[in-house]
PDB file of C-alpha atoms in Angstrom:
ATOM      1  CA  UNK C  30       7.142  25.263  31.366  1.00 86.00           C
ATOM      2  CA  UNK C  31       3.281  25.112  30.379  1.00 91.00           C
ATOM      3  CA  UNK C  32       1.059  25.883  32.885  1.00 93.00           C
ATOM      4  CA  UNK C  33      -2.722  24.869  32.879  1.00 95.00           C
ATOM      5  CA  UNK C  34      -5.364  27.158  34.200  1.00 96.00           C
ATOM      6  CA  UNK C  35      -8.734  26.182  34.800  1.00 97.00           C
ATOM      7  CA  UNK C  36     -12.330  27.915  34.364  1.00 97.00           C
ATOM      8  CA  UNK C  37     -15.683  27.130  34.531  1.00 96.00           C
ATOM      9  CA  UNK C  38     -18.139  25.454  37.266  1.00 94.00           C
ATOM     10  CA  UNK C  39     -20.666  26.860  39.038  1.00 97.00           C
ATOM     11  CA  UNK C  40     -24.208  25.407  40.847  1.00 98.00           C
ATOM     12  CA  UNK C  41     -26.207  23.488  38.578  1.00 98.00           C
ATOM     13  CA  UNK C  42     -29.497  21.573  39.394  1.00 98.00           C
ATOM     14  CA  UNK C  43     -29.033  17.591  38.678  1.00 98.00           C
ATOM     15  CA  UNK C  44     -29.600  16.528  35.186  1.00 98.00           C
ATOM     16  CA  UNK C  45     -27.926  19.645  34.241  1.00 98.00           C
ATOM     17  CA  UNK C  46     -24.764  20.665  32.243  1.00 98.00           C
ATOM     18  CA  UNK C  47     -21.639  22.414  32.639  1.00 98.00           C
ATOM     19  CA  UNK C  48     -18.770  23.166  30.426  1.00 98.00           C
ATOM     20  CA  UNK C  49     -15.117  23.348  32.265  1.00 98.00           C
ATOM     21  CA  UNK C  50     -12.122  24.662  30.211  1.00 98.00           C
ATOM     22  CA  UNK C  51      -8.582  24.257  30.937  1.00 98.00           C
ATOM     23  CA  UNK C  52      -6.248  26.952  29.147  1.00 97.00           C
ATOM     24  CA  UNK C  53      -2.313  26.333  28.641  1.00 96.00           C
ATOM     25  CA  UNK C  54      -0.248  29.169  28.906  1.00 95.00           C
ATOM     26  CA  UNK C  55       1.570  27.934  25.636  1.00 93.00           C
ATOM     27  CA  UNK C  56       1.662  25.126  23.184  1.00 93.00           C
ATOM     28  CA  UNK C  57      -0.410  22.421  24.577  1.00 93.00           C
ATOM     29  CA  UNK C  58       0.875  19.872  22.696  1.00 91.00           C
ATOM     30  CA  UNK C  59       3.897  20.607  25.067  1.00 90.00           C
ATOM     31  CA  UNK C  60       2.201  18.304  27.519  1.00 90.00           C
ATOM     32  CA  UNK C  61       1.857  14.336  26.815  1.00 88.00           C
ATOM     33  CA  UNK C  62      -1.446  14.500  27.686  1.00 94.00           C
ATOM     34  CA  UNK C  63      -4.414  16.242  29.386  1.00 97.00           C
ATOM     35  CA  UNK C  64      -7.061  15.132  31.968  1.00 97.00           C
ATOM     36  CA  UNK C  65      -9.618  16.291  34.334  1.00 98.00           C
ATOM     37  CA  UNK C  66      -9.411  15.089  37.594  1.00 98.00           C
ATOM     38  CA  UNK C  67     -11.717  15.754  40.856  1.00 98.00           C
ATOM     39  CA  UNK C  68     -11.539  16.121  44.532  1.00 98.00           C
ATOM     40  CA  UNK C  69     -14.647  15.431  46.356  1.00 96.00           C
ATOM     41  CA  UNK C  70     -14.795  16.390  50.303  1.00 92.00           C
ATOM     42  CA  UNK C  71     -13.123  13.675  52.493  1.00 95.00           C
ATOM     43  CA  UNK C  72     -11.835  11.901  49.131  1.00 97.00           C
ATOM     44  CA  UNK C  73      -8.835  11.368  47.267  1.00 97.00           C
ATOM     45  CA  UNK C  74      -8.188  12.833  44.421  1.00 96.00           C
ATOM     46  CA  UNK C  75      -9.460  11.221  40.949  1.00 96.00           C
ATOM     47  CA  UNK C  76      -8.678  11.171  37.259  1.00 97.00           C
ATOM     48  CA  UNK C  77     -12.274  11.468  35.209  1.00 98.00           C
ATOM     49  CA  UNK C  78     -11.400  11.917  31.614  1.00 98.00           C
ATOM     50  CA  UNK C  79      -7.975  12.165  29.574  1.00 98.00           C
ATOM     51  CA  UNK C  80      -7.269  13.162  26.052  1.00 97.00           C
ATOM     52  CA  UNK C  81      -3.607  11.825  24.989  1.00 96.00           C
ATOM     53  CA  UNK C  82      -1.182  13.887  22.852  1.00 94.00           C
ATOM     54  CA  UNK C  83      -2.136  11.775  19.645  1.00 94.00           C
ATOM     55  CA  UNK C  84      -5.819  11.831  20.954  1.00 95.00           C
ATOM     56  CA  UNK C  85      -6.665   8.769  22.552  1.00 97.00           C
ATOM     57  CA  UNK C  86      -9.342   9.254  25.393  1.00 98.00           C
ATOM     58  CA  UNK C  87     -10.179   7.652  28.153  1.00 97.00           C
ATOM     59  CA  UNK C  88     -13.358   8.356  30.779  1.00 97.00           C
ATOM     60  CA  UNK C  89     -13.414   7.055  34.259  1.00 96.00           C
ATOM     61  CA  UNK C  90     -16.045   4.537  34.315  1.00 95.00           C
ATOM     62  CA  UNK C  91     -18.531   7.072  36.762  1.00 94.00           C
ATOM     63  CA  UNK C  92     -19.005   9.489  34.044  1.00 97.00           C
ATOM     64  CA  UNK C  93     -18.900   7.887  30.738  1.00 97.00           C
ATOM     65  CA  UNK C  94     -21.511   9.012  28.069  1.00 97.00           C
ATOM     66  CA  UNK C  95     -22.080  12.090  30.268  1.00 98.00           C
ATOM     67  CA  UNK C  96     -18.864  13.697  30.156  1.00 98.00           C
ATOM     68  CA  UNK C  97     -16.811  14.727  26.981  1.00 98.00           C
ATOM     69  CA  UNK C  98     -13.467  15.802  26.641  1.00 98.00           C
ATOM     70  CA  UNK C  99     -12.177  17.745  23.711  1.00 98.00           C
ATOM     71  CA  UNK C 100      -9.165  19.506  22.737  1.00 97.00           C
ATOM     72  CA  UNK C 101      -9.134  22.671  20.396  1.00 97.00           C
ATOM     73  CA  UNK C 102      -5.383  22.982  19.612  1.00 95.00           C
ATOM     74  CA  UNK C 103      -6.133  26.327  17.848  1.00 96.00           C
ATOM     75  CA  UNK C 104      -6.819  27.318  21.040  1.00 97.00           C
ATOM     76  CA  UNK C 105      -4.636  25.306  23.473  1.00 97.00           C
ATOM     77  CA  UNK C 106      -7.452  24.290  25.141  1.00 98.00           C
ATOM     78  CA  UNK C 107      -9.012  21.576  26.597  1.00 98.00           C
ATOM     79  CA  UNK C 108     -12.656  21.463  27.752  1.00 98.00           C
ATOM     80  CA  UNK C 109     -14.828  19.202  29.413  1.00 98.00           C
ATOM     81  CA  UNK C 110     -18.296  18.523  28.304  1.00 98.00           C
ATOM     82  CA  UNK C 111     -20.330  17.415  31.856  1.00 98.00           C
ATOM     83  CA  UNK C 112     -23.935  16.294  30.733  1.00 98.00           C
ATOM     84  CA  UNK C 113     -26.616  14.896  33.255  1.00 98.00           C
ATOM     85  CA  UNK C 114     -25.127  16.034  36.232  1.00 98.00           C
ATOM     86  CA  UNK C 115     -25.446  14.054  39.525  1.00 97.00           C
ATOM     87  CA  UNK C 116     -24.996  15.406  43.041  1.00 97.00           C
ATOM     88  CA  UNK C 117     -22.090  12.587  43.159  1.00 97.00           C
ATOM     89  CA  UNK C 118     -20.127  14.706  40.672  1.00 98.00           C
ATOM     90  CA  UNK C 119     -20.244  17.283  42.993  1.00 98.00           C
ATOM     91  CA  UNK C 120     -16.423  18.196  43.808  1.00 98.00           C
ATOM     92  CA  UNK C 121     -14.053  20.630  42.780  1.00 98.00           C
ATOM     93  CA  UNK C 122     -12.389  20.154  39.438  1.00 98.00           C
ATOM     94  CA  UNK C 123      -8.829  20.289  38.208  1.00 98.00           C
ATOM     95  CA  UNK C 124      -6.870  19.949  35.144  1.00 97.00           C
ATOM     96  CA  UNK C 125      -3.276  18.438  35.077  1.00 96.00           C
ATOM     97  CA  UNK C 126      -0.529  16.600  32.817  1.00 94.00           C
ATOM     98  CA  UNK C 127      -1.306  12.750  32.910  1.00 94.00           C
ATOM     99  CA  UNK C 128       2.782  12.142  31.824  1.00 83.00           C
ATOM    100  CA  UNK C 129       5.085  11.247  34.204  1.00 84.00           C
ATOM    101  CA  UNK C 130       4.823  14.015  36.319  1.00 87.00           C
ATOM    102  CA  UNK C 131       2.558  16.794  37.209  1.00 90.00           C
ATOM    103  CA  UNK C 132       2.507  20.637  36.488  1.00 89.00           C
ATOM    104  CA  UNK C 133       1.989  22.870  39.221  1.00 91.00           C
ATOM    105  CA  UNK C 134      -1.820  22.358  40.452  1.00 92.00           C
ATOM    106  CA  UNK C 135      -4.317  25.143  40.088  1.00 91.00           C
ATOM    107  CA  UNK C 136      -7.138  26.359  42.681  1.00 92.00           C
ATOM    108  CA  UNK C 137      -9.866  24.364  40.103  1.00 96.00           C
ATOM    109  CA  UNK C 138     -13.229  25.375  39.805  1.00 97.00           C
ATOM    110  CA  UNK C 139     -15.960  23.895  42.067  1.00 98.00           C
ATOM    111  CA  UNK C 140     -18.523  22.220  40.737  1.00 98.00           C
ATOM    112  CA  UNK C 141     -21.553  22.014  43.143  1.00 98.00           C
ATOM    113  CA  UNK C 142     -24.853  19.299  42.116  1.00 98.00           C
ATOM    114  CA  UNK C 143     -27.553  19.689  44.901  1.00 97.00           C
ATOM    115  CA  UNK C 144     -29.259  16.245  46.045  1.00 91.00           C
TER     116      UNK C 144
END
């Protein structure tokens, strides 16, 4: 089975940007679809940008026109593109199937936006 690993984050002052990547161990393509979710402290877990196996995208309403998610197939890679960086998008990223069932989840990078 594909696994995902994730990469990336950091500190960053607001307004700032960061670039995330999330590497599959094989053919990416494997999985029906990619996304980036988020775990803030004391809050359930959230999905904030997906890119479908035949490309279709979809941004959770928070971070659209800030974030971008791409996919370089050459690479089995997906990345994600965080622009203008608030302190609310201050949590710690992960990356995960969006099909019917999840892969096994990773530690995710944190991604930390002072106030």
């Amino acid at each position: 089975q594909v696994q995902l690993a994730e990469s990336g984050g950091g500190l960053v002052r607001p307004g700032e940007s960061l670039r995330l990547s999330c590497a599959a161990s094989g053919n990416i393509f494997s999985i029906d679809g990619v996304g980036w979710y988020r775990q803030a402290p004391g809050k359930a877990r959230e999905l904030v940008a997906s890119i479908a196996k035949n490309g279709n995208i979809k941004y959770f309403d928070s971070v659209q026109g800030r974030f971008t998610i791409v996919r370089d197939s050459s690479k089995n890679t997906v990345y994600l593109q965080m622009n203008s960086l608030k302190s609310e998008d201050t949590a710690v990223y992960y990356c995960n199937s969006v099909g019917l069932s999840f892969l096994i989840w990773g530690q995710g990078p944190q991604v930390t936006v002072p106030s």
